[in-house]
XYZ file of C-alpha atoms in Angstrom:
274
model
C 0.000 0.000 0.000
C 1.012 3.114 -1.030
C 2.674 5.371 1.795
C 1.863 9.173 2.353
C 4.003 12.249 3.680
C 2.249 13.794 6.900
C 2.242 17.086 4.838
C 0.160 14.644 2.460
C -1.833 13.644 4.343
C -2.706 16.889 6.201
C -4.524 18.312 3.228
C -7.212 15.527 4.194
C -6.940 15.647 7.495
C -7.481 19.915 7.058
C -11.338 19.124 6.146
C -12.060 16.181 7.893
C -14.923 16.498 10.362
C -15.765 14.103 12.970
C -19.680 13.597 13.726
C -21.244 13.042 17.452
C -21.130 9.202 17.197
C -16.812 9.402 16.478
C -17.157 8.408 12.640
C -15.365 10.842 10.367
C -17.343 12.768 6.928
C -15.954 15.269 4.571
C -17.976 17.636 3.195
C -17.720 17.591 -0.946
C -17.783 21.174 -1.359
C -14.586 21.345 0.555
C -13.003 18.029 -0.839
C -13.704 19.527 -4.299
C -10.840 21.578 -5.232
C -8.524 19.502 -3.430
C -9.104 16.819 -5.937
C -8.387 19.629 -8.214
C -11.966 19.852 -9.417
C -13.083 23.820 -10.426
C -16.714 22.565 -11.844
C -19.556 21.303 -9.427
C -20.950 19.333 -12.636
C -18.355 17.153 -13.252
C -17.238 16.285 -9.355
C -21.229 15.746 -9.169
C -20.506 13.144 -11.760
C -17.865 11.509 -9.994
C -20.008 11.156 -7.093
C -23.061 9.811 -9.322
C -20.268 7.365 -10.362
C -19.279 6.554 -7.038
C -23.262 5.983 -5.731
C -22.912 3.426 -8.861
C -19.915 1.882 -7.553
C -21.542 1.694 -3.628
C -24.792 -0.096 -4.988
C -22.720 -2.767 -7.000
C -20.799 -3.278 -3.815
C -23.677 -4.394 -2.016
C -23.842 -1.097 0.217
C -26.772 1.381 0.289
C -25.318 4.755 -1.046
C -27.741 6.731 1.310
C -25.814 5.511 4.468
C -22.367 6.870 2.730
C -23.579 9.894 0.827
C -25.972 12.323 2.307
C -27.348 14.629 -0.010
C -27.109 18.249 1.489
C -29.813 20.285 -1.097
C -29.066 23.920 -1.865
C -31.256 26.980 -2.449
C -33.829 26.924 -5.225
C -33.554 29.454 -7.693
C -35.329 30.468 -10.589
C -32.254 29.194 -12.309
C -32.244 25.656 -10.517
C -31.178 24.196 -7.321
C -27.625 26.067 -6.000
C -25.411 25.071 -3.792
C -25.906 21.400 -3.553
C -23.866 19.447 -1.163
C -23.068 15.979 0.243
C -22.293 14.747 3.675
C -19.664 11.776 2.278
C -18.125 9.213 4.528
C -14.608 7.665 4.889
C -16.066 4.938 1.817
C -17.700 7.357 0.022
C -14.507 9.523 -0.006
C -12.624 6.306 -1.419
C -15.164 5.412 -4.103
C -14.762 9.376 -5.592
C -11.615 9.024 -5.575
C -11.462 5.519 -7.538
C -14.388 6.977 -9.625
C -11.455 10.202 -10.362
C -9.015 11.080 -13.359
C -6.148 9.015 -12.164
C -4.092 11.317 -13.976
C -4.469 13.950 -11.555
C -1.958 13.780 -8.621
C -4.721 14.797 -6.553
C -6.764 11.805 -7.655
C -3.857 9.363 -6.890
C -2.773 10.800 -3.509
C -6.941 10.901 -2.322
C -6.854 7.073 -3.291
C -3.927 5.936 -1.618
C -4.862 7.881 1.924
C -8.460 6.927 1.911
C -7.285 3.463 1.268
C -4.976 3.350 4.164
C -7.137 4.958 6.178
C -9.661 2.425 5.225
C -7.529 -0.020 5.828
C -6.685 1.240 9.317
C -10.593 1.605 10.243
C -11.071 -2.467 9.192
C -7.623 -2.794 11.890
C -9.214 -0.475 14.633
C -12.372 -1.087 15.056
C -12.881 -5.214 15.968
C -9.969 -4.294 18.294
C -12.162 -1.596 19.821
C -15.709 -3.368 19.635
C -13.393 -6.228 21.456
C -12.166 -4.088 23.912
C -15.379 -2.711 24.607
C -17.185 -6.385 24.953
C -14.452 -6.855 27.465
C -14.990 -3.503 29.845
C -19.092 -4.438 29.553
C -18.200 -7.685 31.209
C -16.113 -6.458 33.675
C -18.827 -3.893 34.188
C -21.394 -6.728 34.311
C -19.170 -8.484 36.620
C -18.279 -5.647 39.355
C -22.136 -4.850 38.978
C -22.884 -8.171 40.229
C -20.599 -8.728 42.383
C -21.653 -5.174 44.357
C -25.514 -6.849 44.131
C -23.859 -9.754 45.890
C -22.500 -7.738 48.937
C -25.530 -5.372 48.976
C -27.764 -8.618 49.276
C -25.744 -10.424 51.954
C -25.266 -7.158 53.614
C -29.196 -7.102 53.560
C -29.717 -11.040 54.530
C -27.697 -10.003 57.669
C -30.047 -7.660 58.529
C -33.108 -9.047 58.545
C -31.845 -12.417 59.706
C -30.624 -10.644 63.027
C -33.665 -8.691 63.022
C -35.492 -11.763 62.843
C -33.475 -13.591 65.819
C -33.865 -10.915 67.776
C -37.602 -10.838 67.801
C -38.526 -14.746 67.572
C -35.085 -16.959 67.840
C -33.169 -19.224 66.549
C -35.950 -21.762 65.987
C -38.682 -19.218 64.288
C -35.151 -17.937 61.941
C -34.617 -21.339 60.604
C -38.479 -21.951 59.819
C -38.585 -18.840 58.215
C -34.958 -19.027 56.101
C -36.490 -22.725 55.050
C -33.707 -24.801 56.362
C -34.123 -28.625 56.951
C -32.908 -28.400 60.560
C -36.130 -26.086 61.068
C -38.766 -28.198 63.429
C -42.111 -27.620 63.188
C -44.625 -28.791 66.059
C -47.929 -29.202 65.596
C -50.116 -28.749 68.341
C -53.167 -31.353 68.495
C -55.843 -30.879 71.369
C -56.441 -34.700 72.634
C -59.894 -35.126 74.053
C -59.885 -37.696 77.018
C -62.982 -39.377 78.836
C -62.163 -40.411 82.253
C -64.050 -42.652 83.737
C -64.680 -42.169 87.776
C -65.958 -44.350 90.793
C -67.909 -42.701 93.246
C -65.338 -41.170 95.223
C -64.209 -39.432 92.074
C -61.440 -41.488 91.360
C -60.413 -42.138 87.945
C -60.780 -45.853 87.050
C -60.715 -45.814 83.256
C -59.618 -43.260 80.402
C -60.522 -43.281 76.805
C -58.916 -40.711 74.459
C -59.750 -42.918 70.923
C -60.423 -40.981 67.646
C -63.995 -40.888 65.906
C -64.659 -41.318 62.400
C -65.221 -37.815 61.423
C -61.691 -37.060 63.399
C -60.099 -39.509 61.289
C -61.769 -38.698 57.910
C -60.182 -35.269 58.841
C -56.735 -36.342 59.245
C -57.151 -38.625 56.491
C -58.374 -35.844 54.107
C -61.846 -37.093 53.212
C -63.936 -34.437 52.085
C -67.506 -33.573 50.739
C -70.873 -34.755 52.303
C -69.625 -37.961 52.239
C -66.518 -38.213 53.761
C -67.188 -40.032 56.773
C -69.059 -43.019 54.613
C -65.770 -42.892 52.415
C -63.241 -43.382 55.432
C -65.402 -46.207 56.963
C -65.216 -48.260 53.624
C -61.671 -47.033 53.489
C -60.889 -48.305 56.470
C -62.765 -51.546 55.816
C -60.777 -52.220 52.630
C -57.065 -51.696 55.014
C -58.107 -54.629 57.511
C -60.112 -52.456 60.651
C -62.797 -54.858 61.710
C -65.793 -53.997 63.749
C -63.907 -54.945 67.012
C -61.070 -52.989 66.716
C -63.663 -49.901 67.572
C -63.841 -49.411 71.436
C -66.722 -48.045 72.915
C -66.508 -45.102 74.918
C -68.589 -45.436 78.590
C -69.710 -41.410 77.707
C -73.121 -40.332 77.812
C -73.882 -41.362 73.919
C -71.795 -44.405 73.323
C -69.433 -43.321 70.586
C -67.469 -46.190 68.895
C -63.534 -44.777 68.569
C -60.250 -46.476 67.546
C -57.559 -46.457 69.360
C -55.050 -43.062 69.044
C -52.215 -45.415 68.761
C -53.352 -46.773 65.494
C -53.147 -43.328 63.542
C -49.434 -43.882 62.495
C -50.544 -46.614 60.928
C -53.683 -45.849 58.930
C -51.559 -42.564 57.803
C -48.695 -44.873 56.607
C -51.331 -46.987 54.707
C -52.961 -43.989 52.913
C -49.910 -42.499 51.515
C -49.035 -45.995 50.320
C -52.683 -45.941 48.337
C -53.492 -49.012 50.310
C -57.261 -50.585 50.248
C -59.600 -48.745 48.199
C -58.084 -45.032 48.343
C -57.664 -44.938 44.456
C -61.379 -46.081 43.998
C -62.107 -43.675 46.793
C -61.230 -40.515 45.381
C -60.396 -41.038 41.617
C -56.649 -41.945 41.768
């Protein structure tokens, strides 16, 4: 490639202007005569040459030349200009009398720089990728601290108010214990010096339909045949010596009959559609 002076070079440099996104334009008023043109007509043909040339190179010519239109007159448009990129400067030039010096200098430094913009600019957009992660990064990494710094809080706020115990409930943790409180109705049976003799505390079929999970109108119906189909005969039910004789099972067996349910023992999938 073709090497130029800097004081070359600084005749292109002179009317370069630099837009608000960093790209680089010359206006083609001002590149005109120093490509050594003195008509607008025929540098307006180079540059109709040039749109040509952008088209056929798979580029829209818009992006690259922006048409700048002058004053009307009653003598036609004057003044036209064009807003022409780095490219665009490269394809006038090509599209030039390569007999001019002018010509062949504007060629060779639009090339190069050209050339250096294809070099630059994946080592920038690179660079860039690579300060967005580390952005990315240091952002998350601050979110990290800011949380924990939070979790902290509210996990001391949390101890302070209700303990250890209520802190791992809350936080989800397996060592968490949950008690469940169950009120136990007892009959006690007395002699007539009010002694106790006999105590019952056995379960009734609506009390077990509800720990069971029977629902609906006919729930307690369900549990009986339920319980029917998982071996409880009629004798296993004790009678409690209360007012109305209430047949109840023992409290003892309700391990059991919950350990049989979530197996789907007996008739539980007939039961409830399983």
């Amino acid at each position: 490639m073709t090497s130029l002076t800097v004081q070359q070079q600084e005749v292109f440099e002179q009317i370069k202007h630099i837009a608000e996104d960093g790209s680089e334009f010359w206006m083609a008023r001002e590149l005109m005569p120093v490509l050594e043109y003195t008509q607008w007509r025929r540098f307006n043909d180079a540059i109709n040459r040039s749109k040509i040339s952008c088209e056929i190179a798979g580029f829209s010519f818009d992006k690259h030349f922006t048409h700048l239109p002058g004053k009307a007159t009653s003598k036609g448009r004057f003044g036209d200009n064009y807003r022409l990129s780095r490219y665009a400067c490269y394809l006038v030039a090509m599209n030039g009398d390569v007999r001019k010096q002018a010509i062949a200098l504007a060629q060779a430094y639009f090339a190069i720089k050209t050339h250096e913009a294809e070099v630059k600019v994946p080592a920038q957009s690179k660079r860039i990728q690579e300060l967005e992660l580390q952005l990315a990064i240091a952002q998350a990494n601050r979110d990290t601290v800011l949380s924990q710094e939070r979790f902290l809080l509210r996990n001391e706020a949390i101890f302070t108010m209700h303990g250890a115990g209520q802190l791992a409930l809350i936080q989800g943790r397996p060592e968490a214990v949950v008690t469940e409180t169950e009120i136990v109705r007892e009959t006690v049976m007395v002699d007539q010096n009010l002694r106790p003799v006999a105590t019952f505390n056995g379960m009734g079929i609506s009390e077990i339909a509800r720990k069971l999970g029977f629902t609906g109108k006919n729930a307690t119906a369900q549990c009986k045949n339920w319980l029917k189909s998982v071996g409880i005969k009629d004798e296993d039910w004790v009678q409690e010596m209360t007012a109305h004789a209430t047949p109840k099972l023992p409290r003892e067996r309700l391990p059991e009959l919950k350990r049989l349910w979530g197996e789907r023992k007996g008739s539980r999938q007939l039961l409830i559609g399983e």
